[in-house]
Amino acid sequence: MDADIDADRAAVAAANQAFYDAFEAGSKEALFEIWEHSDRAQCTHPGWPILRGWDDVGASWAAIIDGPQQLQFVLTNERVEVEGDVGWVTVDENLLSNMGGGTVSAVNVFTRMADGWKMVSHHGSSVLPDLRR
Amino acid sequence: MDADIDADRAAVAAANQAFYDAFEAGSKEALFEIWEHSDRAQCTHPGWPILRGWDDVGASWAAIIDGPQQLQFVLTNERVEVEGDVGWVTVDENLLSNMGGGTVSAVNVFTRMADGWKMVSHHGSSVLPDLRR
């Protein structure tokens, strides 16, 4: 049981890392592969309202990846939880970019599908500099 | 199966509503009752870094409820998903307060425990006025 949980946690952590690797590499194909393409896919970018459904979520990521920002992530403070077929990861995205840096706190939800763990929800929000630890 | 999922969704929606009712009523006791008091409890308030563990999470809610803001919530755009023993809710918290209003987009994660669905993760972030729909 504990070994299974450790393996599940490692698999969710790997899916989460693959998401940020795809983002950093600017690969829409790789980033889309991480996501569940369904109505329940949802995403809240920093300062944005909730986007629901893969059509809107995927379009937002396509626009971000096609945009002018070149991002590099240093992930810190990661924590992975798994309960059955659902995993959730909280992590600080420390961003270095050609348009300035900052820290975004994120919570990512994954579900176990036939072809691996897929992201169904991403929510990121900017950490105010005064509150950064 | 579908009836079970509908019942689970309704139960998660009720737990989510109870959280906001407790917050609006300023009842620490009721709000604490909704949360899982564990190491994996985590919370990101708007603009804040991630808080981990019930001690820090609970202390933050105690400070907010003991604070000067009187909040009223109008919840819109709610969506509830359940997979096994995990539920997640995304919702817009439209806030009316004696210190101004605004919209916070939130994602709340619940797990099914012996005594009902308990919140294990809350992440809220302010929606920028220009991006509000």
Short mmCIF file of C-alpha atoms in Angstrom, two decimals:
data_model
loop_
_atom_site.label_atom_id
_atom_site.label_comp_id
_atom_site.label_asym_id
_atom_site.label_seq_id
_atom_site.Cartn_x
_atom_site.Cartn_y
_atom_site.Cartn_z
CA MET A 1 0.00 0.00 0.00
CA ASP A 2 2.69 2.49 0.98
CA ALA A 3 4.82 1.42 -1.97
CA ASP A 4 1.84 1.97 -4.27
CA ILE A 5 1.27 5.44 -2.85
CA ASP A 6 4.94 6.28 -3.29
CA ALA A 7 4.79 5.07 -6.90
CA ASP A 8 1.61 7.08 -7.54
CA ARG A 9 3.15 10.18 -6.01
CA ALA A 10 6.25 9.77 -8.16
CA ALA A 11 4.09 9.36 -11.27
CA VAL A 12 2.05 12.48 -10.47
CA ALA A 13 5.25 14.42 -9.74
CA ALA A 14 6.62 13.29 -13.12
CA ALA A 15 3.46 14.40 -14.93
CA ASN A 16 3.67 17.76 -13.15
CA GLN A 17 7.32 18.17 -14.11
CA ALA A 18 6.50 17.22 -17.72
CA PHE A 19 3.93 20.02 -17.77
CA TYR A 20 6.49 22.63 -16.74
CA ASP A 21 9.15 21.16 -19.03
CA ALA A 22 6.72 21.42 -21.97
CA PHE A 23 5.82 25.00 -20.98
CA GLU A 24 9.47 26.00 -20.67
CA ALA A 25 10.34 24.32 -23.97
CA GLY A 26 7.43 26.10 -25.65
CA SER A 27 6.08 22.81 -26.94
CA LYS A 28 2.33 22.94 -27.47
CA GLU A 29 2.34 19.30 -28.52
CA ALA A 30 4.00 18.16 -25.30
CA LEU A 31 1.90 20.48 -23.13
CA PHE A 32 -1.36 19.38 -24.76
CA GLU A 33 -0.34 15.76 -24.21
CA ILE A 34 -0.28 16.35 -20.41
CA TRP A 35 -3.84 17.68 -20.33
CA GLU A 36 -7.11 15.82 -20.25
CA HIS A 37 -9.04 17.07 -23.28
CA SER A 38 -12.48 17.13 -21.72
CA ASP A 39 -15.27 19.40 -20.57
CA ARG A 40 -13.98 19.21 -17.01
CA ALA A 41 -10.54 20.57 -17.93
CA GLN A 42 -10.23 23.95 -16.28
CA CYS A 43 -7.61 26.59 -15.76
CA THR A 44 -7.17 29.87 -13.91
CA HIS A 45 -4.15 31.89 -15.02
CA PRO A 46 -2.85 34.61 -12.65
CA GLY A 47 -5.44 37.38 -12.46
CA TRP A 48 -7.77 35.62 -14.91
CA PRO A 49 -11.27 34.27 -14.48
CA ILE A 50 -11.77 30.51 -14.61
CA LEU A 51 -11.56 28.95 -18.07
CA ARG A 52 -13.64 25.79 -18.47
CA GLY A 53 -13.42 23.01 -21.00
CA TRP A 54 -10.46 21.94 -23.10
CA ASP A 55 -11.33 24.21 -26.03
CA ASP A 56 -10.87 27.37 -23.96
CA VAL A 57 -8.09 25.95 -21.79
CA GLY A 58 -6.09 24.67 -24.75
CA ALA A 59 -6.56 27.93 -26.67
CA SER A 60 -5.21 29.89 -23.71
CA TRP A 61 -2.08 27.76 -23.54
CA ALA A 62 -1.60 28.00 -27.29
CA ALA A 63 -1.75 31.80 -27.02
CA ILE A 64 0.69 31.84 -24.10
CA ILE A 65 3.17 29.57 -25.85
CA ASP A 66 2.86 31.50 -29.11
CA GLY A 67 3.33 34.78 -27.21
CA PRO A 68 6.48 36.86 -26.79
CA GLN A 69 7.43 35.69 -23.31
CA GLN A 70 10.27 33.24 -22.95
CA LEU A 71 9.89 31.63 -19.57
CA GLN A 72 12.19 29.65 -17.37
CA PHE A 73 10.85 27.94 -14.26
CA VAL A 74 12.58 27.17 -11.03
CA LEU A 75 10.09 25.08 -9.10
CA THR A 76 10.30 25.12 -5.31
CA ASN A 77 8.21 24.07 -2.36
CA GLU A 78 6.52 21.24 -4.26
CA ARG A 79 4.15 18.88 -2.54
CA VAL A 80 2.31 15.97 -4.10
CA GLU A 81 -0.78 14.28 -2.66
CA VAL A 82 -2.60 11.28 -4.10
CA GLU A 83 -5.91 9.77 -3.11
CA GLY A 84 -7.10 6.93 -5.34
CA ASP A 85 -7.17 8.12 -8.94
CA VAL A 86 -6.70 11.80 -8.16
CA GLY A 87 -3.45 13.61 -7.46
CA TRP A 88 -2.89 17.24 -6.61
CA VAL A 89 0.35 19.18 -6.59
CA THR A 90 1.05 22.52 -5.00
CA VAL A 91 4.21 24.27 -6.07
CA ASP A 92 5.83 27.68 -6.35
CA GLU A 93 6.68 28.58 -9.93
CA ASN A 94 9.62 30.97 -9.70
CA LEU A 95 9.66 32.60 -13.11
CA LEU A 96 12.58 34.08 -14.94
CA SER A 97 11.56 35.68 -18.21
CA ASN A 98 12.61 38.26 -20.75
CA MET A 99 9.71 40.39 -19.44
CA GLY A 100 10.51 40.24 -15.72
CA GLY A 101 10.27 37.62 -13.01
CA GLY A 102 8.04 36.68 -10.14
CA THR A 103 6.59 33.84 -8.15
CA VAL A 104 3.32 32.13 -9.00
CA SER A 105 1.78 29.72 -6.50
CA ALA A 106 -0.03 26.91 -8.26
CA VAL A 107 -2.28 23.98 -7.54
CA ASN A 108 -2.52 21.33 -10.25
CA VAL A 109 -5.03 18.47 -10.19
CA PHE A 110 -4.39 15.25 -12.10
CA THR A 111 -6.52 12.16 -12.70
CA ARG A 112 -5.34 8.67 -13.53
CA MET A 113 -6.39 7.77 -17.06
CA ALA A 114 -5.70 4.70 -19.24
CA ASP A 115 -2.74 6.56 -20.78
CA GLY A 116 -1.32 7.99 -17.58
CA TRP A 117 -1.92 10.88 -15.21
CA LYS A 118 -3.55 13.86 -16.96
CA MET A 119 -3.98 17.43 -15.75
CA VAL A 120 -7.63 18.40 -15.28
CA SER A 121 -7.17 21.62 -13.36
CA HIS A 122 -4.47 24.27 -13.09
CA HIS A 123 -4.74 27.38 -10.95
CA GLY A 124 -1.88 29.84 -10.65
CA SER A 125 -1.76 33.15 -8.80
CA SER A 126 0.96 35.72 -8.39
CA VAL A 127 2.49 36.01 -4.94
CA LEU A 128 2.69 39.63 -3.85
CA PRO A 129 6.34 40.60 -3.33
CA ASP A 130 5.64 41.78 0.24
CA LEU A 131 4.27 38.37 1.14
CA ARG A 132 6.94 36.29 -0.55
CA ARG A 133 8.91 34.07 1.77
CA MET B 1 -23.19 4.62 -10.88
CA ASP B 2 -24.60 7.88 -12.25
CA ALA B 3 -26.88 8.25 -9.23
CA ASP B 4 -23.88 7.73 -6.96
CA ILE B 5 -21.90 10.37 -8.80
CA ASP B 6 -24.80 12.80 -8.59
CA ALA B 7 -25.09 12.14 -4.85
CA ASP B 8 -21.33 12.60 -4.40
CA ARG B 9 -21.40 15.83 -6.36
CA ALA B 10 -24.29 17.10 -4.27
CA ALA B 11 -22.44 16.22 -1.06
CA VAL B 12 -19.27 17.99 -2.22
CA ALA B 13 -21.31 21.02 -3.30
CA ALA B 14 -22.93 21.07 0.16
CA ALA B 15 -19.54 20.91 1.89
CA ASN B 16 -18.32 23.75 -0.30
CA GLN B 17 -21.40 25.83 0.48
CA ALA B 18 -20.96 25.10 4.20
CA PHE B 19 -17.42 26.47 3.96
CA TYR B 20 -18.62 29.79 2.52
CA ASP B 21 -21.58 29.94 4.90
CA ALA B 22 -19.19 29.51 7.85
CA PHE B 23 -16.86 32.16 6.43
CA GLU B 24 -19.72 34.62 5.87
CA ALA B 25 -21.13 33.93 9.35
CA GLY B 26 -17.68 34.48 10.88
CA SER B 27 -17.86 31.12 12.62
CA LYS B 28 -14.42 29.65 13.25
CA GLU B 29 -16.00 26.57 14.76
CA ALA B 30 -18.08 25.86 11.66
CA LEU B 31 -15.25 26.71 9.30
CA PHE B 32 -12.75 24.52 11.15
CA GLU B 33 -15.28 21.67 11.02
CA ILE B 34 -15.17 21.73 7.20
CA TRP B 35 -11.39 21.34 7.05
CA GLU B 36 -9.27 18.24 7.32
CA HIS B 37 -6.91 18.90 10.21
CA SER B 38 -3.83 17.24 8.77
CA ASP B 39 -0.37 17.89 7.42
CA ARG B 40 -1.71 17.84 3.87
CA ALA B 41 -4.17 20.67 4.50
CA GLN B 42 -3.04 23.58 2.40
CA CYS B 43 -4.23 27.01 1.46
CA THR B 44 -3.25 29.88 -0.82
CA HIS B 45 -5.04 33.14 -0.08
CA PRO B 46 -5.10 35.81 -2.82
CA GLY B 47 -1.56 37.13 -3.29
CA TRP B 48 -0.18 34.86 -0.56
CA PRO B 49 2.37 32.09 -0.71
CA ILE B 50 1.18 28.53 -0.07
CA LEU B 51 0.40 27.68 3.56
CA ARG B 52 0.91 24.04 4.44
CA GLY B 53 -0.41 21.98 7.31
CA TRP B 54 -3.48 22.58 9.44
CA ASP B 55 -1.63 24.62 12.06
CA ASP B 56 -0.73 27.36 9.58
CA VAL B 57 -3.90 27.02 7.53
CA GLY B 58 -6.17 27.15 10.58
CA ALA B 59 -4.26 30.09 12.06
CA SER B 60 -4.71 32.04 8.83
CA TRP B 61 -8.46 31.49 8.85
CA ALA B 62 -8.68 32.41 12.52
CA ALA B 63 -6.87 35.70 11.76
CA ILE B 64 -9.14 36.42 8.79
CA ILE B 65 -12.32 35.72 10.75
CA ASP B 66 -11.09 37.73 13.73
CA GLY B 67 -10.15 40.60 11.39
CA PRO B 68 -12.08 43.77 10.62
CA GLN B 69 -13.56 42.69 7.28
CA GLN B 70 -17.19 41.70 7.17
CA LEU B 71 -17.66 39.66 4.05
CA GLN B 72 -20.64 38.60 2.05
CA PHE B 73 -20.28 36.10 -0.77
CA VAL B 74 -22.28 35.73 -3.92
CA LEU B 75 -21.02 32.53 -5.49
CA THR B 76 -21.31 32.17 -9.25
CA ASN B 77 -19.99 29.91 -11.98
CA GLU B 78 -19.64 26.92 -9.67
CA ARG B 79 -18.59 23.55 -10.99
CA VAL B 80 -18.16 20.37 -8.99
CA GLU B 81 -16.17 17.32 -10.11
CA VAL B 82 -15.80 14.05 -8.23
CA GLU B 83 -13.51 11.13 -8.92
CA GLY B 84 -13.63 8.37 -6.30
CA ASP B 85 -12.93 9.86 -2.88
CA VAL B 86 -11.77 13.24 -4.15
CA GLY B 87 -13.92 16.18 -5.18
CA TRP B 88 -12.86 19.55 -6.51
CA VAL B 89 -14.92 22.68 -6.89
CA THR B 90 -14.13 25.76 -8.92
CA VAL B 91 -16.17 28.83 -8.19
CA ASP B 92 -16.12 32.61 -8.41
CA GLU B 93 -16.38 34.27 -5.01
CA ASN B 94 -17.98 37.64 -5.65
CA LEU B 95 -17.21 39.56 -2.49
CA LEU B 96 -19.12 42.38 -0.95
CA SER B 97 -17.41 43.79 2.11
CA ASN B 98 -17.17 46.88 4.26
CA MET B 99 -13.68 47.33 2.78
CA GLY B 100 -14.59 47.06 -0.91
CA GLY B 101 -15.58 44.28 -3.26
CA GLY B 102 -14.07 42.10 -5.91
CA THR B 103 -14.06 38.67 -7.46
CA VAL B 104 -11.84 35.82 -6.29
CA SER B 105 -11.59 32.68 -8.41
CA ALA B 106 -11.13 29.62 -6.25
CA VAL B 107 -10.42 25.94 -6.50
CA ASN B 108 -11.29 23.83 -3.47
CA VAL B 109 -10.29 20.18 -3.06
CA PHE B 110 -12.21 17.84 -0.76
CA THR B 111 -11.64 14.24 0.29
CA ARG B 112 -14.20 11.78 1.54
CA MET B 113 -13.56 10.97 5.20
CA ALA B 114 -15.44 8.85 7.72
CA ASP B 115 -17.25 12.00 8.92
CA GLY B 116 -17.98 13.46 5.51
CA TRP B 117 -16.25 15.47 2.80
CA LYS B 118 -13.44 17.62 4.20
CA MET B 119 -11.53 20.45 2.55
CA VAL B 120 -7.83 19.65 2.06
CA SER B 121 -6.88 22.46 -0.28
CA HIS B 122 -8.16 25.97 -0.97
CA HIS B 123 -6.61 28.34 -3.49
CA GLY B 124 -8.12 31.72 -4.21
CA SER B 125 -6.83 34.49 -6.47
CA SER B 126 -8.17 37.91 -7.30
CA VAL B 127 -9.54 38.36 -10.81
CA LEU B 128 -8.16 41.52 -12.36
CA PRO B 129 -11.05 43.93 -13.10
CA ASP B 130 -10.02 44.20 -16.77
CA LEU B 131 -10.30 40.44 -17.19
CA ARG B 132 -13.57 39.98 -15.33
CA ARG B 133 -16.40 38.57 -17.41
#
